[in-house]
Coordinates of C-alpha atoms (C1' of nucleotides) in Angstrom, one line a residue:
Chain A
M13 CA -14.6 22.0 -11.5
I14 CA -17.7 24.0 -10.5
G15 CA -17.6 25.2 -6.9
K16 CA -16.1 23.4 -4.0
L17 CA -17.1 20.2 -2.4
R18 CA -18.4 20.5 1.1
L19 CA -19.1 17.7 3.5
T20 CA -20.5 17.3 7.0
N21 CA -17.7 16.1 9.2
S22 CA -19.1 14.1 12.2
L23 CA -15.9 14.9 14.1
T24 CA -16.5 18.7 14.1
R25 CA -20.3 18.4 13.5
K26 CA -19.9 21.0 10.8
K27 CA -20.1 21.3 7.1
E28 CA -16.5 21.9 5.9
V29 CA -14.8 22.5 2.6
F30 CA -13.1 19.3 1.5
E31 CA -9.4 19.8 1.2
P32 CA -7.4 16.6 0.7
I33 CA -4.3 16.1 2.8
E34 CA -2.3 15.4 -0.3
A35 CA -4.2 16.3 -3.4
P36 CA -4.9 14.8 -5.9
N37 CA -4.7 11.7 -3.7
V38 CA -7.7 10.9 -1.5
G39 CA -7.8 8.0 0.9
M40 CA -11.1 6.8 2.1
Y41 CA -11.8 4.0 4.5
V42 CA -15.2 2.5 5.1
C43 CA -16.1 -0.1 7.7
G44 CA -17.2 -3.1 5.8
P45 CA -19.5 -6.0 6.8
T46 CA -19.0 -8.9 9.2
V47 CA -19.4 -11.8 6.9
Y48 CA -21.3 -14.2 9.2
S49 CA -24.7 -14.0 7.4
D50 CA -26.5 -12.6 4.4
V51 CA -25.8 -8.9 4.0
H52 CA -28.3 -6.7 5.7
L53 CA -30.2 -4.1 3.7
G54 CA -28.9 -1.4 6.0
N55 CA -25.4 -2.3 5.1
V56 CA -26.4 -2.0 1.5
R57 CA -27.6 1.5 2.0
T58 CA -24.4 2.5 3.7
F59 CA -22.2 1.0 1.0
L60 CA -24.4 2.5 -1.8
S61 CA -23.9 5.9 -0.2
F62 CA -20.2 5.5 -0.1
D63 CA -20.3 4.1 -3.6
V64 CA -21.7 7.4 -4.8
I65 CA -19.2 9.3 -2.7
N66 CA -16.4 7.3 -4.2
R67 CA -17.8 7.8 -7.7
Y68 CA -18.1 11.5 -7.2
L69 CA -14.6 12.0 -5.8
K70 CA -13.3 10.2 -8.8
F71 CA -15.4 12.3 -11.1
L72 CA -13.9 15.4 -9.5
G73 CA -10.5 14.1 -10.6
Y74 CA -9.2 12.9 -7.3
K75 CA -7.0 9.8 -7.3
V76 CA -9.1 7.9 -4.8
R77 CA -8.0 4.8 -2.9
Y78 CA -11.2 3.4 -1.5
V79 CA -10.6 0.8 1.2
R80 CA -13.4 -1.3 2.6
N81 CA -12.6 -4.1 4.9
I82 CA -14.1 -7.6 5.4
T83 CA -14.5 -8.5 9.1
D84 CA -13.8 -12.2 9.3
V85 CA -12.8 -12.5 13.0
G86 CA -13.1 -10.7 16.3
H87 CA -16.7 -9.5 16.1
L88 CA -18.3 -10.9 19.2
L89 CA -21.8 -11.6 20.3
D90 CA -23.1 -10.6 23.7
S91 CA -22.4 -14.1 24.8
G92 CA -18.7 -13.6 24.0
E93 CA -18.8 -16.0 21.1
D94 CA -17.3 -15.0 17.8
K95 CA -20.1 -14.4 15.2
I96 CA -18.3 -16.3 12.6
S97 CA -17.3 -19.2 14.8
K98 CA -20.8 -19.5 16.0
K99 CA -22.2 -19.7 12.5
A100 CA -19.5 -22.2 11.6
L101 CA -20.4 -24.5 14.4
L102 CA -24.1 -24.2 13.6
D103 CA -23.6 -25.0 9.9
Q104 CA -20.8 -27.5 10.6
L105 CA -18.5 -25.7 8.3
E106 CA -15.0 -24.3 8.6
P107 CA -15.0 -20.6 9.7
M108 CA -13.3 -19.8 6.5
E109 CA -16.1 -21.5 4.5
I110 CA -18.6 -19.2 6.3
V111 CA -16.4 -16.2 5.5
Q112 CA -16.1 -17.2 1.8
K113 CA -19.8 -17.9 1.4
Y114 CA -21.0 -14.6 2.8
T115 CA -18.2 -12.6 1.2
N116 CA -19.3 -14.0 -2.2
D117 CA -22.9 -13.2 -1.3
F118 CA -22.0 -9.7 -0.3
H119 CA -20.1 -9.1 -3.5
E120 CA -23.0 -10.5 -5.6
V121 CA -25.5 -8.2 -3.9
M122 CA -23.4 -5.1 -4.2
A123 CA -22.9 -5.9 -7.9
T124 CA -26.6 -6.3 -8.4
F125 CA -27.0 -2.7 -7.1
N126 CA -24.3 -1.6 -9.4
A127 CA -21.8 -0.6 -6.7
L128 CA -18.2 -0.4 -7.8
P129 CA -15.9 -2.6 -5.8
P130 CA -13.5 -0.9 -3.5
D131 CA -9.9 -0.5 -4.5
I132 CA -8.6 -2.6 -1.6
E133 CA -10.8 -5.0 0.4
P134 CA -8.6 -6.3 3.2
S135 CA -9.6 -8.8 5.7
A136 CA -8.9 -9.0 9.4
I137 CA -7.5 -12.5 9.4
G138 CA -5.2 -11.5 6.5
H139 CA -3.7 -8.8 8.8
L140 CA -3.1 -10.7 12.0
M141 CA 0.6 -10.0 12.0
E142 CA 0.0 -6.3 11.6
Q143 CA -2.6 -6.4 14.4
I144 CA -0.2 -8.1 16.8
E145 CA 2.5 -5.5 15.9
M146 CA 0.1 -2.7 16.6
I147 CA -0.7 -4.2 20.0
E148 CA 3.0 -4.4 20.8
V149 CA 3.4 -0.7 19.9
L150 CA 0.4 0.2 22.2
I151 CA 1.9 -1.9 25.0
D152 CA 5.3 -0.3 24.5
R153 CA 3.8 3.2 24.5
G154 CA 1.9 2.4 27.7
F155 CA -1.6 2.5 26.2
A156 CA -2.3 -1.2 26.7
Y157 CA -1.7 -3.9 29.3
V158 CA -1.7 -7.6 29.4
S159 CA -4.1 -9.4 31.7
N160 CA -4.8 -13.1 31.9
G161 CA -3.7 -13.7 28.3
S162 CA -5.7 -10.8 27.0
V163 CA -4.5 -7.3 26.1
Y164 CA -6.7 -4.3 26.9
F165 CA -6.6 -0.7 25.8
D166 CA -6.0 1.5 28.9
I167 CA -8.6 4.3 28.8
D168 CA -7.4 6.0 31.9
K169 CA -3.9 6.2 30.6
Y170 CA -5.1 7.5 27.3
N171 CA -7.2 10.1 28.9
E172 CA -4.3 11.6 30.7
T173 CA -3.4 13.2 27.4
Q174 CA -6.3 12.6 25.1
E175 CA -10.0 12.6 25.0
Y176 CA -11.7 9.2 24.6
G177 CA -15.2 9.4 23.1
K178 CA -14.6 12.7 21.3
L179 CA -16.2 11.6 18.1
S180 CA -19.5 10.4 19.6
G181 CA -19.5 13.1 22.3
R182 CA -19.4 10.6 25.1
K183 CA -18.2 11.6 28.5
I184 CA -16.1 9.2 30.5
E185 CA -18.0 9.6 33.8
D186 CA -21.3 9.0 32.1
L187 CA -20.0 5.9 30.3
I188 CA -18.7 4.4 33.5
N189 CA -22.0 4.8 35.2
Q190 CA -23.8 3.1 32.4
T191 CA -21.4 0.3 31.6
R192 CA -23.0 -3.1 32.0
F193 CA -21.2 -6.1 33.2
L194 CA -19.7 -8.1 30.3
D195 CA -17.8 -11.4 30.4
G196 CA -14.1 -11.0 31.2
Q197 CA -14.7 -7.6 32.8
E198 CA -12.7 -8.7 35.9
D199 CA -9.5 -8.6 33.8
K200 CA -9.9 -5.0 33.1
R201 CA -8.5 -2.1 35.1
N202 CA -11.4 0.1 34.0
P203 CA -14.7 -1.2 32.7
L204 CA -14.4 1.0 29.7
D205 CA -11.1 -0.6 28.6
F206 CA -11.6 -2.6 25.4
A207 CA -9.9 -5.7 24.2
L208 CA -7.1 -5.5 21.7
W209 CA -6.4 -9.2 22.0
K210 CA -8.7 -11.7 23.7
N211 CA -7.6 -14.9 25.3
A212 CA -9.5 -17.8 23.7
S213 CA -11.6 -20.1 25.9
P214 CA -11.0 -23.8 25.1
E215 CA -14.1 -24.2 22.9
H216 CA -13.2 -21.1 20.8
I217 CA -12.2 -22.4 17.4
M218 CA -10.7 -19.3 15.8
R219 CA -7.4 -18.9 17.7
W220 CA -3.8 -18.0 17.1
K221 CA -0.7 -18.3 19.3
T222 CA 1.0 -15.2 20.5
K223 CA 3.3 -14.4 23.4
W224 CA 0.3 -13.4 25.5
G225 CA -1.4 -16.7 24.9
E226 CA -3.7 -18.3 22.4
G227 CA -6.5 -16.0 21.3
F228 CA -8.0 -13.7 18.7
P229 CA -7.9 -10.0 17.9
G230 CA -10.5 -7.5 19.2
W231 CA -13.0 -6.1 16.7
H232 CA -11.9 -2.5 16.7
L233 CA -8.3 -3.2 16.0
E234 CA -8.5 -4.4 12.4
C235 CA -9.8 -1.1 11.1
S236 CA -7.0 0.9 12.7
V237 CA -4.5 -1.6 11.4
M238 CA -5.8 -1.8 7.9
S239 CA -6.5 1.9 7.4
T240 CA -3.0 2.7 8.6
K241 CA -1.4 0.1 6.4
Y242 CA -3.1 1.2 3.2
L243 CA -3.8 4.9 3.8
G244 CA -1.2 6.0 6.2
S245 CA -1.6 7.2 9.8
Q246 CA -3.5 10.2 8.5
F247 CA -6.0 10.0 5.6
D248 CA -8.9 11.9 4.3
I249 CA -12.2 10.2 4.8
H250 CA -13.4 7.6 7.2
G251 CA -16.9 6.4 6.8
G252 CA -19.4 4.0 8.3
G253 CA -22.9 3.6 9.7
M254 CA -24.0 5.9 12.4
D255 CA -24.3 3.0 14.8
L256 CA -20.6 2.4 14.6
K257 CA -19.8 5.9 15.9
F258 CA -19.7 4.5 19.4
P259 CA -17.9 2.5 20.5
H260 CA -16.2 1.3 17.3
H261 CA -15.0 4.5 15.8
D262 CA -14.0 6.1 19.1
C263 CA -12.0 3.0 19.9
E264 CA -10.4 3.1 16.4
I265 CA -9.4 6.7 17.0
A266 CA -8.0 5.8 20.5
Q267 CA -5.9 3.0 19.0
C268 CA -4.6 5.2 16.1
V269 CA -3.8 8.1 18.3
G270 CA -2.2 5.7 20.8
V271 CA 0.2 4.6 18.1
S272 CA 0.9 7.7 16.1
D273 CA -0.4 10.7 18.2
Q274 CA -2.4 11.6 15.2
M275 CA -6.1 11.6 14.4
P276 CA -6.4 8.9 11.7
A277 CA -9.0 10.7 9.5
K278 CA -9.6 14.3 8.7
Y279 CA -13.2 13.9 7.8
W280 CA -15.7 11.4 9.3
L281 CA -18.8 10.6 7.4
H282 CA -21.7 8.7 9.0
T283 CA -24.7 7.3 7.1
N284 CA -28.0 7.1 8.8
M285 CA -30.3 4.1 9.4
L286 CA -33.0 2.6 7.4
T287 CA -36.3 2.5 9.2
V288 CA -39.5 0.5 8.7
N289 CA -42.6 2.2 10.0
G290 CA -40.5 4.7 11.8
Q291 CA -38.4 2.1 13.6
K292 CA -34.8 1.2 12.9
M293 CA -34.6 -1.8 10.6
S294 CA -32.6 -4.2 12.7
K295 CA -32.0 -7.9 12.9
S296 CA -33.0 -8.1 16.5
L297 CA -36.3 -6.3 16.0
G298 CA -37.2 -8.7 13.3
N299 CA -38.5 -5.9 11.0
S300 CA -35.8 -6.3 8.4
F301 CA -35.7 -8.0 5.1
L302 CA -32.8 -9.1 3.0
P303 CA -31.9 -7.4 -0.3
G304 CA -32.9 -10.5 -2.1
Q305 CA -36.3 -10.5 -0.4
L306 CA -36.8 -6.8 -1.4
I307 CA -36.1 -7.7 -5.0
S308 CA -38.3 -10.8 -5.1
G309 CA -41.0 -9.4 -2.9
D310 CA -40.9 -12.5 -0.8
H311 CA -41.5 -11.1 2.6
E312 CA -44.7 -10.4 4.6
L313 CA -44.0 -6.6 4.8
L314 CA -43.7 -6.4 1.0
D315 CA -46.6 -6.1 -1.5
R316 CA -44.3 -6.9 -4.4
G317 CA -40.7 -7.1 -5.6
Y318 CA -38.7 -4.0 -6.5
S319 CA -36.0 -4.0 -9.1
P320 CA -32.4 -3.3 -7.9
M321 CA -32.2 0.0 -9.8
S322 CA -35.5 1.2 -8.4
I323 CA -34.2 0.4 -4.9
R324 CA -30.9 2.3 -5.7
F325 CA -32.9 5.2 -7.0
F326 CA -35.2 5.1 -3.9
M327 CA -32.2 5.2 -1.6
L328 CA -30.5 8.0 -3.5
Q329 CA -33.7 10.1 -3.3
S330 CA -32.9 10.8 0.4
H331 CA -29.7 12.2 1.8
Y332 CA -27.2 9.7 3.3
A333 CA -27.3 11.4 6.7
S334 CA -31.1 11.2 7.0
T335 CA -33.0 8.2 8.1
L336 CA -35.0 6.6 5.3
D337 CA -38.3 4.9 5.9
F338 CA -39.3 1.9 3.9
S339 CA -42.9 1.5 2.8
N340 CA -44.5 -0.1 -0.2
E341 CA -46.1 3.2 -1.1
A342 CA -42.7 5.0 -1.2
L343 CA -41.1 2.1 -3.1
N344 CA -43.8 2.1 -5.7
A345 CA -43.3 5.8 -6.2
A346 CA -39.6 5.2 -6.7
V347 CA -40.3 2.5 -9.3
K348 CA -42.3 5.0 -11.3
G349 CA -39.7 7.7 -10.8
Y350 CA -36.9 5.4 -11.9
T351 CA -38.8 4.3 -15.0
K352 CA -39.3 7.9 -16.0
L353 CA -35.6 8.5 -15.5
A354 CA -34.6 5.4 -17.4
N355 CA -36.8 6.3 -20.3
G356 CA -35.6 9.9 -20.4
I357 CA -32.0 8.7 -20.5
R358 CA -32.8 6.2 -23.2
I359 CA -34.3 9.0 -25.3
L360 CA -31.4 11.3 -24.5
K361 CA -28.9 8.8 -25.9
E362 CA -30.7 8.7 -29.2
L363 CA -31.1 12.4 -29.4
E364 CA -28.9 14.1 -32.0
Y365 CA -28.3 17.7 -32.8
P366 CA -30.0 18.7 -36.1
E367 CA -28.0 19.7 -39.1
A368 CA -30.6 22.1 -40.3
Q369 CA -31.3 25.2 -38.3
L370 CA -35.1 25.4 -38.0
Q371 CA -35.4 28.0 -35.3
T372 CA -33.4 31.0 -34.2
L373 CA -31.4 30.5 -31.0
N374 CA -33.4 31.0 -27.8
A375 CA -31.0 32.5 -25.3
N376 CA -33.4 31.9 -22.5
Q377 CA -33.7 28.2 -23.3
G378 CA -29.9 27.8 -23.3
A379 CA -29.5 29.7 -20.1
Q380 CA -32.0 27.5 -18.4
I381 CA -30.2 24.4 -19.4
H382 CA -26.8 25.7 -18.4
K383 CA -28.2 26.6 -15.0
M384 CA -29.7 23.2 -14.5
C385 CA -26.3 21.6 -15.4
D386 CA -24.6 23.9 -12.9
D387 CA -27.2 22.9 -10.3
C388 CA -26.3 19.3 -10.6
H389 CA -22.7 20.1 -9.7
H390 CA -23.7 22.3 -6.8
A391 CA -26.1 19.7 -5.4
M392 CA -23.4 17.0 -5.3
N393 CA -20.9 19.5 -4.0
D394 CA -23.2 20.2 -1.1
D395 CA -22.5 17.1 1.0
F396 CA -23.2 14.7 -1.8
N397 CA -26.9 15.7 -1.9
T398 CA -28.1 13.0 -4.3
A399 CA -31.8 13.8 -3.6
L400 CA -31.3 17.4 -4.8
T401 CA -29.3 16.2 -7.7
I402 CA -32.1 13.9 -8.8
G403 CA -34.4 16.8 -8.7
H404 CA -32.2 18.8 -11.1
I405 CA -31.9 15.7 -13.3
F406 CA -35.7 15.6 -13.6
N407 CA -35.8 19.2 -14.6
L408 CA -33.2 18.6 -17.3
L409 CA -35.2 15.5 -18.4
K410 CA -38.2 17.7 -19.0
K411 CA -36.2 19.6 -21.6
V412 CA -34.9 16.4 -23.1
N413 CA -38.5 15.0 -23.5
S414 CA -39.7 18.3 -24.9
F415 CA -36.9 18.2 -27.5
H416 CA -37.7 14.6 -28.3
S417 CA -41.4 15.2 -28.8
G418 CA -40.7 18.3 -30.9
Q419 CA -42.3 20.7 -28.4
I420 CA -39.1 22.6 -28.4
D421 CA -36.8 22.5 -31.4
L422 CA -33.3 21.5 -30.7
S423 CA -31.9 24.3 -32.9
E424 CA -33.2 26.7 -30.3
I425 CA -30.1 25.8 -28.3
D426 CA -26.6 25.8 -29.7
L427 CA -24.5 22.7 -30.2
E428 CA -22.3 23.4 -27.2
T429 CA -25.4 23.6 -24.9
F430 CA -26.8 20.5 -26.4
L431 CA -23.6 18.6 -25.8
R432 CA -23.3 19.8 -22.2
M433 CA -26.8 18.8 -21.4
K434 CA -26.2 15.4 -22.8
E435 CA -22.9 14.9 -21.1
T436 CA -24.1 16.2 -17.7
L437 CA -27.2 14.1 -17.7
L438 CA -25.4 10.9 -18.7
T439 CA -22.4 11.5 -16.3
F440 CA -24.5 12.4 -13.3
T441 CA -27.1 9.6 -13.8
E442 CA -24.9 6.7 -14.9
D443 CA -21.4 7.5 -13.7
I444 CA -22.0 9.4 -10.4
L445 CA -25.4 8.1 -9.2
G446 CA -24.6 4.7 -10.7
I447 CA -28.2 4.4 -12.1
R448 CA -28.1 2.2 -15.2
P449 CA -30.8 1.0 -17.6
E450 CA -32.5 -2.1 -16.4
T451 CA -34.7 -4.1 -18.8
N452 CA -36.5 -7.3 -18.7
L453 CA -36.3 -7.6 -22.4
N454 CA -36.0 -11.3 -23.1
G455 CA -34.4 -12.3 -26.4
E456 CA -36.3 -15.6 -26.7
N457 CA -39.7 -13.9 -26.1
L458 CA -38.9 -11.4 -28.8
L459 CA -37.7 -14.2 -31.1
N460 CA -40.9 -16.1 -30.6
I461 CA -42.9 -13.1 -31.7
L462 CA -40.9 -13.0 -34.9
L463 CA -41.3 -16.8 -35.4
Q464 CA -45.0 -16.5 -35.1
D465 CA -44.9 -13.7 -37.7
Y466 CA -42.8 -16.0 -39.8
A467 CA -45.2 -18.9 -39.5
Q468 CA -48.2 -16.7 -40.5
A469 CA -46.3 -15.4 -43.5
K470 CA -45.7 -19.0 -44.6
I471 CA -49.4 -19.8 -44.4
A472 CA -50.1 -16.6 -46.3
K473 CA -47.5 -17.6 -48.8
D474 CA -45.9 -14.2 -48.4
Y475 CA -42.5 -15.5 -49.4
Q476 CA -40.9 -12.1 -49.6
R477 CA -41.6 -11.6 -45.9
V478 CA -40.6 -15.2 -45.2
D479 CA -37.2 -14.8 -46.9
Y480 CA -36.7 -11.4 -45.2
L481 CA -37.3 -12.8 -41.7
R482 CA -35.1 -15.8 -42.3
S483 CA -32.2 -13.7 -43.6
R484 CA -32.5 -11.1 -40.9
L485 CA -32.5 -13.7 -38.2
K486 CA -29.6 -15.5 -39.8
E487 CA -27.6 -12.2 -39.5
E488 CA -28.3 -12.4 -35.8
G489 CA -27.1 -15.9 -35.5
I490 CA -30.4 -17.6 -35.5
T491 CA -31.4 -20.3 -38.1
I492 CA -35.1 -20.8 -38.6
K493 CA -36.1 -24.4 -38.8
D494 CA -39.3 -25.4 -40.5
M495 CA -40.7 -28.5 -38.8
K496 CA -43.8 -30.5 -39.7
D497 CA -46.3 -28.7 -37.5
A498 CA -44.3 -25.9 -36.0
V499 CA -41.5 -23.5 -36.5
G500 CA -38.3 -24.0 -34.5
W501 CA -34.9 -22.4 -34.4
A502 CA -31.3 -23.2 -33.8
Y503 CA -28.1 -21.3 -33.2
S504 CA -26.3 -20.7 -36.5
E505 CA -22.7 -21.7 -36.9
Q506 CA -20.6 -18.6 -36.2
Chain B
rG15 C1' -31.3 8.9 33.0
rG16 C1' -27.1 10.7 29.6
rU17 C1' -25.7 12.1 24.4
rU18 C1' -27.5 13.2 19.6
rC19 C1' -31.1 14.0 15.9
rC20 C1' -35.8 14.7 13.7
rG21 C1' -41.1 16.7 13.1
rU22 C1' -42.2 19.9 5.6
rG23 C1' -48.5 19.5 1.5
rG24 C1' -52.5 12.9 0.4
rC25 C1' -47.5 9.8 0.5
rC26 C1' -42.0 9.9 0.1
rG27 C1' -38.3 13.5 0.3
rA28 C1' -34.7 18.1 -0.5
rG29 C1' -34.2 22.8 1.4
rU30 C1' -30.4 26.6 7.4
rG31 C1' -32.9 33.8 6.6
rG32 C1' -35.7 36.6 1.1
rC33 C1' -35.6 33.1 -5.1
rU34 C1' -41.3 27.2 -8.0
rA35 C1' -36.7 21.4 -5.2
rG36 C1' -38.0 16.8 -7.2
rG37 C1' -40.7 12.0 -7.4
rC38 C1' -45.6 9.6 -6.6
rA39 C1' -50.8 10.6 -6.2
rG40 C1' -55.1 14.3 -7.5
rA41 C1' -57.4 18.1 -11.1
rG42 C1' -57.6 20.5 -16.0
rG43 C1' -55.4 20.8 -20.8
rU44 C1' -52.2 19.7 -25.4
rC45 C1' -51.2 15.5 -28.4
rU46 C1' -53.6 10.9 -30.0
rG47 C1' -57.4 5.3 -34.4
rC48 C1' -57.3 3.0 -29.2
rA49 C1' -53.8 2.9 -25.3
rA50 C1' -49.5 4.6 -23.2
rA51 C1' -45.7 8.1 -22.9
rA52 C1' -44.4 13.0 -23.0
rC53 C1' -45.3 18.2 -22.3
rC54 C1' -48.1 22.5 -20.1
rU55 C1' -51.2 24.5 -16.1
rU56 C1' -52.9 23.6 -11.2
rU57 C1' -54.8 22.3 -5.6
rU58 C1' -52.9 20.8 -0.7
rA59 C1' -46.8 22.7 3.5
rC60 C1' -43.4 23.8 6.8
rG61 C1' -45.8 20.2 15.0
rG62 C1' -47.9 24.2 19.0
rC63 C1' -46.8 28.8 21.4
rG64 C1' -43.5 32.9 22.1
rG65 C1' -39.0 35.7 20.6
rU66 C1' -35.0 37.9 17.2
rU67 C1' -35.3 40.3 12.2
rC68 C1' -37.5 44.8 7.3
rG69 C1' -38.2 39.5 6.3
rA70 C1' -38.0 32.6 9.2
rA71 C1' -39.7 26.1 7.2
rU72 C1' -34.7 28.0 8.0
rC73 C1' -32.0 31.5 14.0
rC74 C1' -33.3 31.5 19.7
rG75 C1' -36.5 29.9 23.8
rU76 C1' -40.3 26.7 25.3
rC77 C1' -43.9 22.9 25.0
rC78 C1' -45.8 18.5 22.5
rG79 C1' -44.6 14.2 19.5
rG80 C1' -41.0 10.7 17.3
rA81 C1' -36.2 8.3 16.5
rA82 C1' -31.1 6.8 17.2
rC83 C1' -26.8 5.8 20.2
rC84 C1' -25.3 4.6 25.3
rU85 C1' -25.5 -3.2 24.4
rC86 C1' -24.3 -7.2 18.6
rC87 C1' -26.0 -4.5 14.1
rA88 C1' -24.4 -0.1 8.4

RNA sequence: GGUUCCGUGGCCGAGUGGCUAGGCAGAGGUCUGCAAAACCUUUUACGGCGGUUCGAAUCCGUCCGGAACCUCCA
């Protein structure tokens, strides 16, 4: 390992050296999507950021357990309706059909962008028993109270010994002054108290029986429950979008501390927002497009479609903690940059170290390459700086292209340097950044070019060529079929 | 109003005290049947003002401009 990994901890607001609680194990929990509609492009950015973080931690040799939840209940709208219930009523489907549909969609989208799946993907409904148990513990420990069939977290009680809002830097007095009036507020002792369990109104379709009444879990609870269950009451990294800092993550912390007296995560990482023309991309502002629309170009804000890897490359060209602004101009630049990268990697894979020594070793050349390889490690170690890493990758690629075109002879560097250059580039680009080749090569189109060639050879009575094409295609499982006025083909028997 | 963050060249975007980030675009060149690619060279920077320092895009103050969170969103 070269150097130490440092990351910006939102909890301390400082860049810290990463030291796992129990090396080589690393536990990472990331707040996943609420599956009530198509996955938002902002979610994609967040999950791609954590995909790279997951990949890099694994590359460093850590035994990572990456947990990312699926929220399938408890996430409410302003109106107090459950997001999933509402969509289910609207579409006249079972809530679980909604959940399944959008979970499938989510997985498909993430796979399109070459994100590795998490190691565990638990759902809230799948952990109702555990949620109820955690509520009981919080009641027993005096941090929660029952009120009209609901259970609320007691902020005043918590603050006697702890500090609610520590992560986001909120102060209780300020919060109280600004709290707006929400439905069900009259059941709370303090307007800041948040629901652990909510009594279901008669029309609410997602409901479960408990000793407090029929209801459903509060949104913040699931993450505390599932992170604790799979990663323990203390784990290494907790991640999510910046907009979850408050209240979601502060509530999560309160619940976990309320149960175990321990801060759940050692390091908190928050990804920044996507913007469009300088404004946050958000559903309510109507300035957002779906991942599918970005790929197809089917949106009024988009001049054209952009391939998934170009988009991934585009996102990784900024740091996860910075906002990233979308524009056609920036995306076009990314398409070109990605193409250059993909071509360089393709050339690199074909590049072989020569057997004949044509040049004497050039120590300077070798030193430069080793430095660039080191730079890649340092850049990723510096708070997963993918933008900087890509910069170094391009510098290495210049060498690769120069070797390829013969402007520098490969024998100017030694075999060890060559192998390191090759391995570093491939590992960082494909394994860590997760950028893979993307091609629209179409087998049938290529076949048709060959068949046209075949037809012309026939007309020219160039039977040597005709036989050659027929036998070569046969080897590829294609049988050429001469027809009266055309040339066709069929799959060969295998 | 409170909390937090940002302002880098034509565009995007790294960079927290001294060392050419990088990509796209522009200019010149090498190579080339044409074209493309690639490589080399090169132009344009750190919002304004003040301060700290031998030295600041980087630290401090201040002003201007923008954003996020405080309310569902990653």
